[in-house]
Amino acid sequence: MDGGKFFGAFRASSGITDAVVLNHVPVGCNWGAGMFKSFSNQSDIRNACTVMHEREIVFGGEESLREALIRADRLYDAPLILVVAGDVPCIIGDDIEAVIGSVSLKKDVIWMEAAGFRGSMRSGYEDALINLVPVMEQCDQAANSVNFIGFCPDDFKVEADLREIKRLMMDSGVAVNSVISNCSYEELKMAPAAELNVVIGQGTELAKQMKDKFGIPYIEVGYPYGLRGSRDLIDAVSDHMGLGRDLDREIDLQPFEKIYLYLNDIYGTPTSVVGDFHAKSMAEFLCRELGFEIEVLSTLDDDYNFEEEVKNSNSAILFGTSFEQDLAKEMRIPLVRFSYPIFDQVWIYDDAPYAGLRGAVCLTETILNTVMGFEDKLSDLELRA
Amino acid sequence: MRRFCVYGKGGIGKSTIVSNMSAALAGNNMKVMVMGCDPKADTTRNLMGHRIPTILDAFREKGPDEMRLEDIVFQGYNGVCCAESGGPEPGVGCAGRGVITAADMLSRLGAFEKINPEVVIYDVLGDVVCGGFAMPLRNGLADDVYIVTTCDPMSIYAANNICKGIKRFAERGEVFLGGIIYNGRSAVDEPSIIDSFAGELGTQVVGRIPMSDLVPRSEIHHKTVIEYAPDSEIADTFRNLGRSIIGNKNKVVPEPLSDEELNEINRKVEDLFREKALKR
C-alpha cells in the first residue's frame, strides 16, 4: 500500500532526529502518518500539526500555519522545523513560503510541498531529501567514510539494522558519517564530509545532487539481508575505497548448523514477498540462502493487484507488511512482517537486526519460529472460523 | 417550495434581477428567501439597504456550533429573507468550498424548515468554476436554473459554459435548465440573437429586461426598482419575469453549442455592429 507523497515526505523529515516536523494538514493525515512512526518509539513527540479544519479550507490555512510555526518555535527544543504541506494547502494554494517569511523564528525552517495526489510515497521521500540539500555545508572530507541514504526512522528494525551495518562498516575500516534520513540536523549539515554515498533502495536523487554539488560519488546497493547481501554491501564499499576485506572468512555458520535439519525441511518453500524496496533484497536472501521458491514478488512500485496473484500462487508463507495480515489469514499461511508499515508488532531491541550477518541469524530464527508456531495459530483460526 | 438558481457571466445583472424579482414575488404575498452564493456578497444589498454579515463571517467568528439562524438570515424589503454565503479574502482559501459550507450551515440550522419559504432563489457567481459553485445544482437544492445573458459574445460564451455544467447534473436528473433571461443592457440590443441561442440550447427566453436608467438610480439608493419606482414599466418587467419563472414548466437538459456554433452567433453580432456603425 502506497501512502502517497505526503507519507514519503513525512518519513524523510521525521528522520532528522532533532527536528520538529510540522505537518500542515488536516488531523487525519497527521494521525495516519504519525501512527506508523509511533509504534516502536512512543516517546518521540517531535510531531506538530496545524490541524486544518473546514474553516482553514474555506479561508486558507496561512493563519493557522503562522500560529503553529510560532508555537513550535517556542515549545520545542529543536534546531530545525520541517514544514510538510499535504493535500489541502496544495489544493487551496496556501502561500507557505510567504508565511514562513513573515514570522521571525529562532529555529531554521525548511518546507516541502507534499500533496499525496502529486506522487508516490517514494517520490515524496526523494523530493523531501532534495529539499534538505541547501542546508548541507561544504566541509573537509573524512577518509574512508560513507553516508547511507534510503533509511526512514519508522522502518522495521531500523535501529538494530543500522547498528549492525555500522558494525560491519567499522570492522571493514569504514566510518559511517551520516545516515539519511536517520540523523541529527548537525549530521545532515555535515553529510558532505563523506567520501562516498551508499544508496540503499531510495534516495538516488539526493545522491545525484550531492555528486553535482559536492563531488561525492555514490553507489547503489540492495538492502543487506543475509550473508550474501552483507558481503555484497561490504564488497561494494571496500572495492570503491580499495580496502579489501574477505568477509567469507568471518562468517560464522555455527548458528545455522544447529538447525540444519529444519533448514533442510523448509528448502524449496513456495513464497510470496510484498513490500517496499526491501522486498527485492528479502526475496534474494530467501531464494539464494534458504532455497525458497519465489512465487510472487511485489515491490509496491508496480501498479498491479498483487493480492490476486498471491492468492492464485502456491505460496506457503508470505513476507510483507502488517497490511498483508488479512491476505495471510485468508490463505491460512504464516506472515513474516519485515517492511513498512508494521503496526502490529514492536521492535525495541536494537541487537536483534534483520540486516547484516547477525541479521541473517535473527531473520532465519524468526522465519523458523513463525512456521513452527503456525500450527497453533492455524488451529486457532479454524476454531474461530 | 419553488427553488431555482440564477447564473450568468460576472457583472451581467444577476443580482439586480434576483433582488428585483424577489421583491416583486414577495410583494405578491409569497414568502421568498434569497441566498447569494458569491464571495462579493452583494446580492441582497438592495433588498436590505446595506450589506449583511455573511454565513461564512459567522462561521469564522463563532464556529459551526455557536452560530444561530438569526446571525445569518435577515429580513429585507417586503419580508424577503436574505442570506449571503460570503467567502474568503481574494487570493486565499477556497471560495467554492465556502459555498458548500454555507449551504451546509443553512441546512444544519434548519433554515428551510423554520422559514418555510415558498420560493428560494440562489444567485451564483459568474461561472461554474468548480464543484463548489455547482453546489446549488446538486443535492436537490434547486429545481431549475435560469441564465442571464446579453448579446455580448463573452456573455453568451459564459452562458454556454454554464450549460455544460448544468447538462452534467441534468443528465442525472438533479436539476434542469429553465430558460434564459435576456438583459438588453449591452452595446448591441438584439433579442433575436438570444432567441436563436436559446433555441439552439433547446430552451426558451423566459424574460427580457430592457435597459433602464431607473435600475442604476435605484441602486444608488441601495434599493430595488420595486421599492424605488414601483409604478414604473421596468418594475412590471421584473414582476412579469418572476411570474414567468414561478409558472414555468418547460425544463430541459441543455445541449451546449460547439465553438463553431458560437462563432456563428458572434458573426451575427458583428454584422449588427456594422449596421449600427453605418447608421451613424
XYZ file of C-alpha atoms in Angstrom:
665
model
C 0.000 0.000 0.000
C 1.441 3.372 -1.021
C 0.752 6.245 1.361
C 1.369 8.865 -1.340
C 3.791 11.736 -1.440
C 2.848 13.161 1.949
C 3.784 9.958 3.775
C 7.130 9.827 2.000
C 7.959 13.441 2.842
C 6.844 12.977 6.429
C 9.004 9.872 6.854
C 12.049 11.551 5.350
C 11.534 14.622 7.549
C 10.992 12.593 10.725
C 14.402 11.087 10.115
C 16.089 14.333 11.110
C 16.082 13.153 14.669
C 16.243 16.501 16.449
C 13.926 18.449 14.122
C 10.259 19.245 14.700
C 8.069 18.063 11.859
C 5.152 20.432 11.425
C 2.518 18.843 9.223
C 0.310 21.410 7.512
C -2.612 19.058 7.008
C -5.983 18.055 8.472
C -5.773 15.962 11.599
C -6.391 12.623 9.867
C -3.319 12.862 7.637
C -1.197 13.821 10.629
C -2.524 10.959 12.704
C -2.109 8.434 9.914
C 1.492 9.292 9.165
C 2.432 9.710 12.826
C 0.746 6.499 13.949
C 3.054 4.242 11.953
C 6.027 6.076 13.393
C 4.933 5.840 17.000
C 4.568 2.066 17.351
C 8.098 1.488 18.462
C 9.101 4.950 19.539
C 6.302 6.300 21.642
C 8.447 8.853 23.404
C 9.229 10.605 20.122
C 6.794 13.533 20.120
C 8.559 15.875 17.714
C 5.450 15.986 15.610
C 3.240 19.087 15.375
C 0.270 19.815 13.140
C -1.771 22.801 12.029
C -4.904 20.623 12.318
C -6.702 22.130 9.359
C -10.455 22.136 9.692
C -13.195 23.354 7.368
C -12.502 26.923 8.487
C -8.912 26.680 7.199
C -10.060 25.078 3.946
C -12.507 27.904 3.227
C -10.456 30.855 4.465
C -6.987 29.423 3.848
C -4.612 27.806 6.292
C -1.980 30.530 6.346
C -3.013 31.965 9.703
C -3.027 28.520 11.331
C 0.383 27.806 9.885
C 1.754 31.111 11.146
C 0.456 30.375 14.640
C 1.735 26.791 14.563
C 5.190 27.957 13.485
C 5.370 30.451 16.330
C 4.242 27.829 18.837
C 6.568 25.133 17.524
C 9.428 27.615 17.689
C 8.582 28.403 21.312
C 7.657 24.952 22.616
C 10.222 22.614 21.095
C 13.868 22.414 21.976
C 14.996 21.761 18.415
C 17.257 23.498 15.898
C 15.013 22.956 12.887
C 11.341 22.994 11.896
C 10.398 20.968 8.827
C 7.038 22.026 7.401
C 5.383 19.324 5.335
C 2.415 20.673 3.350
C -0.083 17.996 2.397
C -3.064 17.816 0.063
C -5.320 20.557 1.403
C -2.893 23.518 1.431
C -1.653 22.464 -2.006
C -5.206 22.400 -3.391
C -6.261 25.736 -1.924
C -2.892 27.322 -2.662
C -1.625 28.453 0.749
C 1.436 30.652 0.257
C 3.653 28.758 2.677
C 6.865 30.495 1.736
C 5.285 33.880 2.412
C 4.020 32.710 5.807
C 7.448 31.417 6.798
C 8.991 34.674 5.610
C 6.525 36.705 7.660
C 7.485 35.299 11.062
C 10.673 35.777 12.983
C 11.786 32.414 14.352
C 14.768 31.234 16.339
C 14.864 27.905 14.526
C 15.723 27.196 10.921
C 12.739 26.316 8.759
C 12.583 24.142 5.669
C 9.297 23.453 3.943
C 8.239 20.975 1.338
C 5.171 20.606 -0.832
C 3.929 17.043 -0.455
C 0.362 16.673 -1.700
C -0.448 12.967 -1.597
C -2.065 13.125 -5.014
C 1.117 14.506 -6.586
C 3.020 11.242 -6.408
C 4.031 8.098 -4.606
C 5.481 7.725 -1.145
C 8.827 7.138 -2.749
C 8.660 10.389 -4.739
C 7.721 12.220 -1.532
C 10.785 10.757 0.157
C 13.075 11.650 -2.750
C 11.734 15.217 -3.052
C 11.923 15.799 0.690
C 15.589 14.818 0.733
C 16.284 17.190 -2.169
C 14.771 19.963 -0.042
C 17.415 19.260 2.591
C 20.395 19.784 0.275
C 20.601 23.588 0.797
C 21.495 23.150 4.481
C 24.398 20.827 3.702
C 27.733 22.533 4.103
C 30.872 22.126 2.080
C 33.361 20.638 4.525
C 36.601 18.702 4.723
C 36.242 15.123 3.602
C 36.856 12.358 6.135
C 38.773 9.484 4.558
C 37.076 6.076 4.388
C 33.707 7.456 5.444
C 30.296 6.879 3.930
C 26.778 8.194 4.168
C 23.920 5.731 3.963
C 20.892 7.064 2.120
C 17.462 5.433 1.980
C 16.528 4.871 5.625
C 13.438 6.018 7.497
C 13.027 6.218 11.264
C 9.911 4.043 11.119
C 11.397 1.222 9.048
C 11.032 -2.123 10.803
C 14.080 -2.830 12.998
C 15.818 0.272 11.687
C 17.866 0.920 14.822
C 19.047 -2.679 15.084
C 19.816 -2.868 11.360
C 21.795 0.362 11.410
C 23.757 -0.768 14.422
C 24.695 -3.963 12.595
C 25.511 -2.152 9.349
C 27.691 0.334 11.227
C 29.447 -2.601 12.946
C 30.140 -4.235 9.583
C 31.456 -0.964 8.240
C 33.619 -0.291 11.246
C 35.124 -3.778 11.049
C 35.943 -3.001 7.422
C 37.678 0.201 8.404
C 34.870 2.445 7.169
C 33.221 5.137 9.290
C 29.555 5.995 8.869
C 29.303 9.764 8.563
C 25.528 10.363 8.243
C 22.509 8.135 7.831
C 19.847 9.804 5.755
C 17.285 10.055 6.932
C 18.085 8.956 10.445
C 20.499 11.560 11.736
C 20.633 14.825 13.615
C 20.416 18.224 11.908
C 24.124 18.732 12.521
C 24.956 15.346 10.980
C 22.788 16.247 7.997
C 24.671 19.518 7.533
C 27.951 17.618 7.657
C 26.869 14.928 5.198
C 29.236 16.297 2.509
C 32.169 15.155 4.663
C 31.657 11.579 3.460
C 33.886 10.058 0.804
C 31.063 8.002 -0.656
C 27.270 7.915 -0.644
C 25.745 4.444 -0.396
C 22.149 4.437 -1.607
C 20.059 1.569 -0.323
C 16.792 1.317 -2.180
C 15.810 5.001 -2.352
C 17.326 8.452 -2.241
C 19.173 8.267 -5.557
C 18.118 11.812 -6.480
C 19.765 13.161 -3.330
C 22.928 11.214 -4.129
C 22.955 12.681 -7.647
C 22.580 16.213 -6.297
C 25.325 15.651 -3.731
C 27.540 14.385 -6.506
C 26.871 17.520 -8.574
C 27.158 19.960 -5.695
C 29.874 18.386 -3.532
C 31.529 15.911 -5.893
C 30.676 12.894 -3.744
C 30.364 9.705 -5.796
C 27.620 7.247 -4.997
C 26.872 3.561 -5.350
C 23.527 1.794 -5.211
C 23.209 -1.490 -3.340
C 20.435 -3.758 -2.159
C 19.340 -3.999 1.457
C 21.958 -6.195 3.158
C 19.813 -9.176 4.122
C 21.613 -12.452 4.615
C 25.233 -13.431 4.250
C 25.334 -12.665 0.527
C 23.609 -9.310 0.969
C 26.086 -8.356 3.695
C 29.014 -9.426 1.568
C 27.666 -7.514 -1.436
C 27.435 -4.342 0.642
C 30.898 -4.684 2.114
C 32.419 -5.620 -1.240
C 30.808 -2.630 -2.952
C 32.084 -0.179 -0.328
C 35.517 -1.845 0.036
C 36.028 -2.021 -3.720
C 35.238 1.646 -4.071
C 37.659 2.579 -1.314
C 40.267 -0.019 -2.213
C 40.197 -1.522 1.266
C 39.760 -5.203 0.542
C 38.095 -7.347 3.168
C 37.343 -11.037 2.829
C 34.096 -11.416 4.713
C 33.780 -15.107 3.901
C 36.437 -15.914 6.486
C 34.465 -14.069 9.177
C 31.111 -15.646 8.528
C 30.057 -17.828 11.413
C 27.862 -20.655 10.156
C 27.524 -22.274 13.552
C 24.052 -20.917 14.330
C 22.782 -22.293 11.006
C 24.401 -25.681 11.602
C 22.420 -26.002 14.824
C 19.198 -26.124 12.863
C 20.300 -27.642 9.591
C 17.524 -30.249 9.668
C 14.873 -27.545 9.811
C 16.611 -25.561 7.099
C 16.514 -28.694 5.022
C 12.751 -29.023 5.694
C 11.922 -25.502 4.534
C 14.156 -25.673 1.464
C 12.058 -25.118 -1.669
C 9.122 -23.497 0.180
C 6.951 -21.542 -2.287
C 6.853 -17.956 -1.042
C 5.495 -14.528 -1.893
C 7.263 -11.330 -0.876
C 5.492 -7.967 -0.729
C 6.920 -4.670 0.478
C 8.794 -1.529 -0.463
C 12.325 -1.687 -1.906
C 13.296 -4.079 0.914
C 11.191 -6.770 -0.767
C 13.580 -7.421 -3.627
C 16.538 -7.903 -1.302
C 14.466 -10.075 1.025
C 13.408 -12.258 -1.905
C 17.045 -12.616 -2.949
C 18.011 -13.729 0.571
C 15.149 -16.228 0.764
C 15.917 -17.606 -2.663
C 19.719 -17.650 -2.561
C 20.313 -18.597 1.045
C 17.273 -20.525 2.258
C 16.355 -22.033 -1.095
C 12.800 -20.686 -1.144
C 10.874 -20.601 -4.415
C 9.656 -17.046 -5.008
C 6.141 -17.232 -6.438
C 5.231 -13.542 -6.355
C 7.467 -10.534 -5.694
C 5.788 -7.131 -5.412
C 7.732 -4.019 -4.539
C 4.540 -1.905 -4.425
C 6.001 0.345 -7.107
C 4.261 -1.971 -9.513
C 0.736 -0.830 -10.169
C -0.917 -4.215 -10.173
C -3.110 -6.290 -7.931
C -0.533 -8.497 -6.231
C -3.161 -9.903 -3.854
C -4.871 -11.846 -6.602
C -1.548 -13.122 -7.845
C -0.521 -14.220 -4.364
C -3.896 -15.923 -3.836
C -3.531 -17.772 -7.112
C 0.005 -18.885 -6.249
C 1.147 -21.905 -4.253
C 2.686 -19.705 -1.591
C 3.067 -21.462 1.745
C 4.484 -18.413 3.539
C 4.111 -14.707 2.961
C 6.608 -11.941 3.699
C 5.103 -8.468 3.856
C 3.753 -5.556 5.872
C 1.022 -5.527 8.510
C -1.439 -4.820 5.721
C -0.921 -8.380 4.465
C -2.300 -9.995 7.617
C -5.801 -10.414 6.159
C -4.392 -11.931 2.989
C -2.310 -14.366 5.024
C -5.326 -15.231 7.190
C -7.470 -15.839 4.140
C -4.800 -18.068 2.631
C -4.145 -19.724 6.010
C -0.422 -19.256 5.671
C 2.054 -17.588 8.046
C 3.100 -13.976 7.580
C 6.576 -12.683 8.354
C 6.462 -8.911 8.723
C 9.544 -7.068 7.544
C 8.544 -3.982 5.516
C 6.868 -0.643 6.338
C 4.268 -0.216 7.658
C 4.254 -2.596 10.575
C 1.651 -1.690 13.139
C 1.001 -4.962 14.933
C 4.483 -5.678 16.224
C 7.083 -3.662 18.092
C 10.824 -3.513 17.514
C 12.650 -2.197 20.514
C 15.681 -4.450 20.975
C 18.481 -2.893 18.985
C 20.619 -6.036 18.997
C 18.229 -8.211 17.001
C 18.592 -6.948 13.444
C 17.361 -8.427 10.174
C 20.225 -6.841 8.223
C 23.836 -7.934 8.139
C 25.488 -11.100 9.406
C 23.703 -11.034 12.738
C 20.516 -10.173 10.933
C 20.787 -13.334 8.857
C 20.676 -15.381 12.066
C 17.787 -13.382 13.590
C 15.817 -13.481 10.370
C 16.286 -17.211 9.954
C 15.250 -17.740 13.564
C 12.136 -15.581 13.040
C 11.158 -17.477 9.884
C 11.525 -20.879 11.522
C 9.673 -19.819 14.667
C 6.874 -18.310 12.592
C 6.486 -21.545 10.650
C 6.759 -23.738 13.741
C 4.305 -21.650 15.736
C 1.831 -21.530 12.893
C 0.299 -24.908 13.726
C -1.262 -23.409 16.882
C -2.271 -20.254 15.083
C -3.935 -22.223 12.322
C -5.954 -24.293 14.793
C -6.991 -21.059 16.448
C -8.040 -19.649 13.071
C -10.004 -22.787 12.283
C -11.702 -22.714 15.670
C -12.728 -19.118 15.075
C -13.952 -19.908 11.564
C -41.441 25.131 -2.432
C -40.185 26.587 -5.713
C -36.374 26.640 -5.808
C -34.228 27.929 -8.617
C -30.787 29.401 -9.286
C -29.691 32.296 -11.421
C -26.312 32.027 -13.124
C -24.550 34.202 -15.701
C -21.318 35.973 -16.520
C -19.926 38.312 -13.847
C -21.459 41.822 -13.977
C -24.301 40.730 -16.242
C -27.011 41.844 -13.830
C -27.835 38.654 -11.918
C -28.024 40.303 -8.511
C -30.147 43.150 -9.865
C -32.549 40.686 -11.451
C -32.632 38.371 -8.393
C -33.210 41.167 -5.902
C -35.937 42.823 -8.009
C -37.642 39.549 -8.804
C -37.576 38.597 -5.096
C -39.064 41.915 -4.088
C -41.728 41.531 -6.773
C -42.671 37.986 -5.759
C -42.710 38.933 -2.074
C -44.959 41.856 -2.992
C -47.309 39.275 -4.389
C -47.643 37.753 -0.894
C -45.100 34.987 -1.431
C -42.569 34.038 1.255
C -39.264 34.473 -0.562
C -35.757 33.547 0.510
C -32.629 34.643 -1.379
C -29.176 33.201 -0.944
C -26.253 34.972 -2.568
C -23.516 32.490 -3.464
C -20.748 34.909 -4.314
C -17.801 35.930 -2.119
C -18.590 39.570 -3.033
C -21.813 39.151 -1.041
C -23.789 41.869 -2.814
C -26.921 40.023 -3.984
C -29.092 41.213 -1.143
C -27.734 44.713 -0.627
C -30.643 46.365 -2.455
C -33.172 44.289 -0.538
C -31.586 45.133 2.832
C -30.378 48.673 2.085
C -26.921 47.658 3.257
C -24.561 44.692 3.260
C -25.375 41.935 5.706
C -22.962 39.731 7.671
C -22.327 36.603 5.663
C -22.769 32.978 6.675
C -19.017 32.472 6.449
C -18.405 35.581 8.597
C -20.454 33.944 11.343
C -18.762 30.613 10.710
C -15.350 32.224 11.083
C -16.236 34.290 14.136
C -18.472 31.917 16.068
C -17.690 28.488 14.668
C -20.273 25.992 13.435
C -21.590 25.103 16.885
C -22.298 28.608 18.153
C -23.952 30.008 15.027
C -27.659 30.797 15.154
C -30.067 31.261 12.272
C -30.607 34.907 13.182
C -26.880 35.508 12.723
C -27.076 34.630 9.057
C -30.608 35.191 7.737
C -32.070 38.710 7.719
C -35.423 40.126 6.644
C -35.273 42.713 3.905
C -37.741 44.655 1.777
C -41.221 43.071 1.558
C -40.084 40.474 4.129
C -37.650 38.765 1.761
C -35.325 36.532 3.835
C -31.757 37.286 2.815
C -28.570 35.274 3.286
C -25.134 35.624 1.769
C -22.586 32.820 1.672
C -19.644 35.221 1.607
C -16.189 33.816 1.203
C -12.503 34.163 1.901
C -10.394 37.197 1.070
C -9.462 37.261 -2.622
C -6.472 35.039 -3.299
C -6.681 32.761 -0.272
C -8.606 29.698 0.780
C -11.289 28.060 -1.305
C -14.383 30.071 -2.223
C -16.034 27.036 -3.802
C -15.732 25.091 -0.565
C -17.130 28.207 1.142
C -20.369 27.950 -0.848
C -20.682 24.284 0.142
C -20.025 25.138 3.796
C -22.572 27.983 3.717
C -25.260 25.742 2.206
C -24.454 23.092 4.838
C -24.815 25.661 7.610
C -28.241 26.747 6.358
C -29.381 23.112 6.346
C -27.801 22.388 9.737
C -29.633 25.318 11.311
C -32.914 24.167 9.751
C -33.315 27.390 7.770
C -35.752 25.996 5.242
C -37.920 24.259 7.852
C -38.022 27.291 10.157
C -38.534 29.952 7.495
C -40.670 27.707 5.300
C -40.263 29.817 2.159
C -42.459 29.313 -0.901
C -39.668 30.487 -3.185
C -35.907 30.053 -2.751
C -33.580 31.808 -5.182
C -29.830 31.191 -5.365
C -27.731 33.886 -7.007
C -24.447 32.271 -8.032
C -21.284 33.987 -9.202
C -20.035 34.254 -12.781
C -19.358 30.725 -13.846
C -19.460 27.152 -12.626
C -15.717 27.320 -11.992
C -15.567 24.325 -9.668
C -17.663 21.862 -7.724
C -18.363 24.443 -5.007
C -20.135 26.824 -7.349
C -22.128 23.904 -8.718
C -23.414 23.237 -5.192
C -26.843 24.825 -5.820
C -27.219 22.472 -8.783
C -26.737 19.409 -6.603
C -28.317 17.608 -3.701
C -31.837 18.763 -4.605
C -31.170 22.353 -3.550
C -32.791 23.736 -6.716
C -35.229 22.507 -9.360
C -34.050 24.560 -12.279
C -31.593 27.164 -13.450
C -32.007 30.466 -15.282
C -29.078 32.040 -17.068
C -28.779 35.772 -17.559
C -27.083 36.953 -20.742
C -26.749 39.946 -23.002
C -25.872 39.831 -26.709
C -22.169 40.235 -25.920
C -20.114 37.304 -27.223
C -18.362 36.698 -23.878
C -21.668 36.707 -22.062
C -23.070 34.125 -24.491
C -19.868 32.133 -24.181
C -20.201 32.097 -20.376
C -23.868 31.093 -20.632
C -22.914 28.224 -22.918
C -20.228 27.098 -20.452
C -22.725 27.178 -17.616
C -24.985 24.963 -19.732
C -22.165 22.406 -19.892
C -22.208 22.304 -16.084
C -25.989 22.114 -15.983
C -26.048 19.308 -18.546
C -23.868 17.147 -16.294
C -26.354 17.452 -13.434
C -29.460 17.464 -15.648
C -28.496 14.090 -17.106
C -28.527 12.745 -13.549
C -31.990 14.253 -13.101
C -30.795 16.604 -10.355
C -31.575 19.985 -11.929
C -32.678 21.328 -15.309
C -32.335 24.437 -17.410
C -35.496 26.532 -17.075
C -34.556 29.188 -19.583
C -32.577 32.269 -20.490
C -33.147 35.737 -19.097
C -32.201 38.313 -21.691
C -30.675 41.515 -20.405
C -30.791 44.268 -23.020
C -28.090 46.282 -21.271
C -25.230 45.955 -23.762
C -23.671 47.599 -26.825
C -25.924 45.581 -29.103
C -29.508 45.033 -28.019
C -30.966 42.444 -30.364
C -33.314 39.944 -28.649
C -33.434 37.718 -31.748
C -29.785 36.749 -31.152
C -30.648 35.337 -27.753
C -33.904 33.800 -29.037
C -31.824 31.890 -31.532
C -29.163 30.960 -28.910
C -31.869 29.705 -26.532
C -33.437 27.696 -29.350
C -30.149 26.011 -30.123
C -29.705 25.150 -26.450
C -33.170 23.602 -26.551
C -34.674 26.114 -24.155
C -36.626 29.380 -24.171
C -36.211 33.021 -23.218
C -38.290 33.440 -20.057
C -37.950 37.171 -19.805
C -36.410 40.266 -21.347
C -35.069 43.071 -19.214
C -34.677 46.279 -21.202
C -32.084 48.902 -20.387
C -33.488 51.399 -17.906
C -31.799 54.201 -16.035
C -34.138 53.521 -13.130
C -32.066 50.450 -12.296
C -28.782 52.274 -11.528
C -30.678 55.139 -9.942
C -32.447 52.814 -7.504
C -29.172 51.031 -6.810
C -27.519 54.316 -5.890
C -30.063 54.389 -3.056
C -29.461 50.687 -2.269
C -32.988 49.854 -3.309
C -34.719 47.610 -5.780
C -36.747 49.216 -8.555
C -39.795 47.575 -7.000
C -39.246 49.756 -3.928
C -37.779 52.855 -5.610
C -40.130 53.145 -8.590
C -42.935 50.637 -8.004
C -45.164 52.009 -10.751
C -42.502 52.037 -13.438
C -42.516 49.881 -16.561
C -39.236 48.226 -15.541
C -40.747 47.227 -12.171
C -43.550 45.494 -14.062
C -40.959 43.741 -16.198
C -39.427 42.209 -13.067
C -42.884 41.256 -11.790
C -43.628 39.507 -15.104
C -40.288 37.741 -15.026
C -40.998 36.434 -11.532
C -44.410 35.182 -12.589
C -42.955 33.505 -15.710
C -40.346 31.626 -13.714
C -42.763 30.540 -10.981
C -45.154 29.206 -13.604
C -42.504 27.737 -15.897
C -42.921 24.035 -16.585
C -40.519 23.886 -19.520
C -37.334 22.405 -18.054
C -34.744 20.807 -20.292
C -31.355 19.138 -20.445
C -29.458 21.803 -22.409
C -27.432 20.994 -25.500
C -24.422 23.345 -25.295
C -23.221 24.829 -28.571
C -19.967 23.907 -30.237
C -17.260 26.548 -30.772
C -18.293 26.773 -34.432
C -21.914 27.365 -33.499
C -20.839 30.058 -31.051
C -18.708 31.658 -33.768
C -21.770 31.757 -35.996
C -23.622 33.761 -33.338
C -20.594 36.042 -32.991
C -20.694 36.715 -36.720
C -24.319 37.791 -36.429
C -23.404 40.106 -33.564
C -20.576 41.545 -35.661
C -22.998 42.209 -38.541
C -25.221 44.095 -36.137
C -22.273 46.221 -35.056
C -21.546 47.039 -38.714
C -25.163 48.023 -39.352
C -25.106 50.183 -36.251
C -21.926 51.907 -37.438
C -23.370 52.523 -40.928
C -26.487 54.139 -39.419
C -24.246 56.604 -37.644
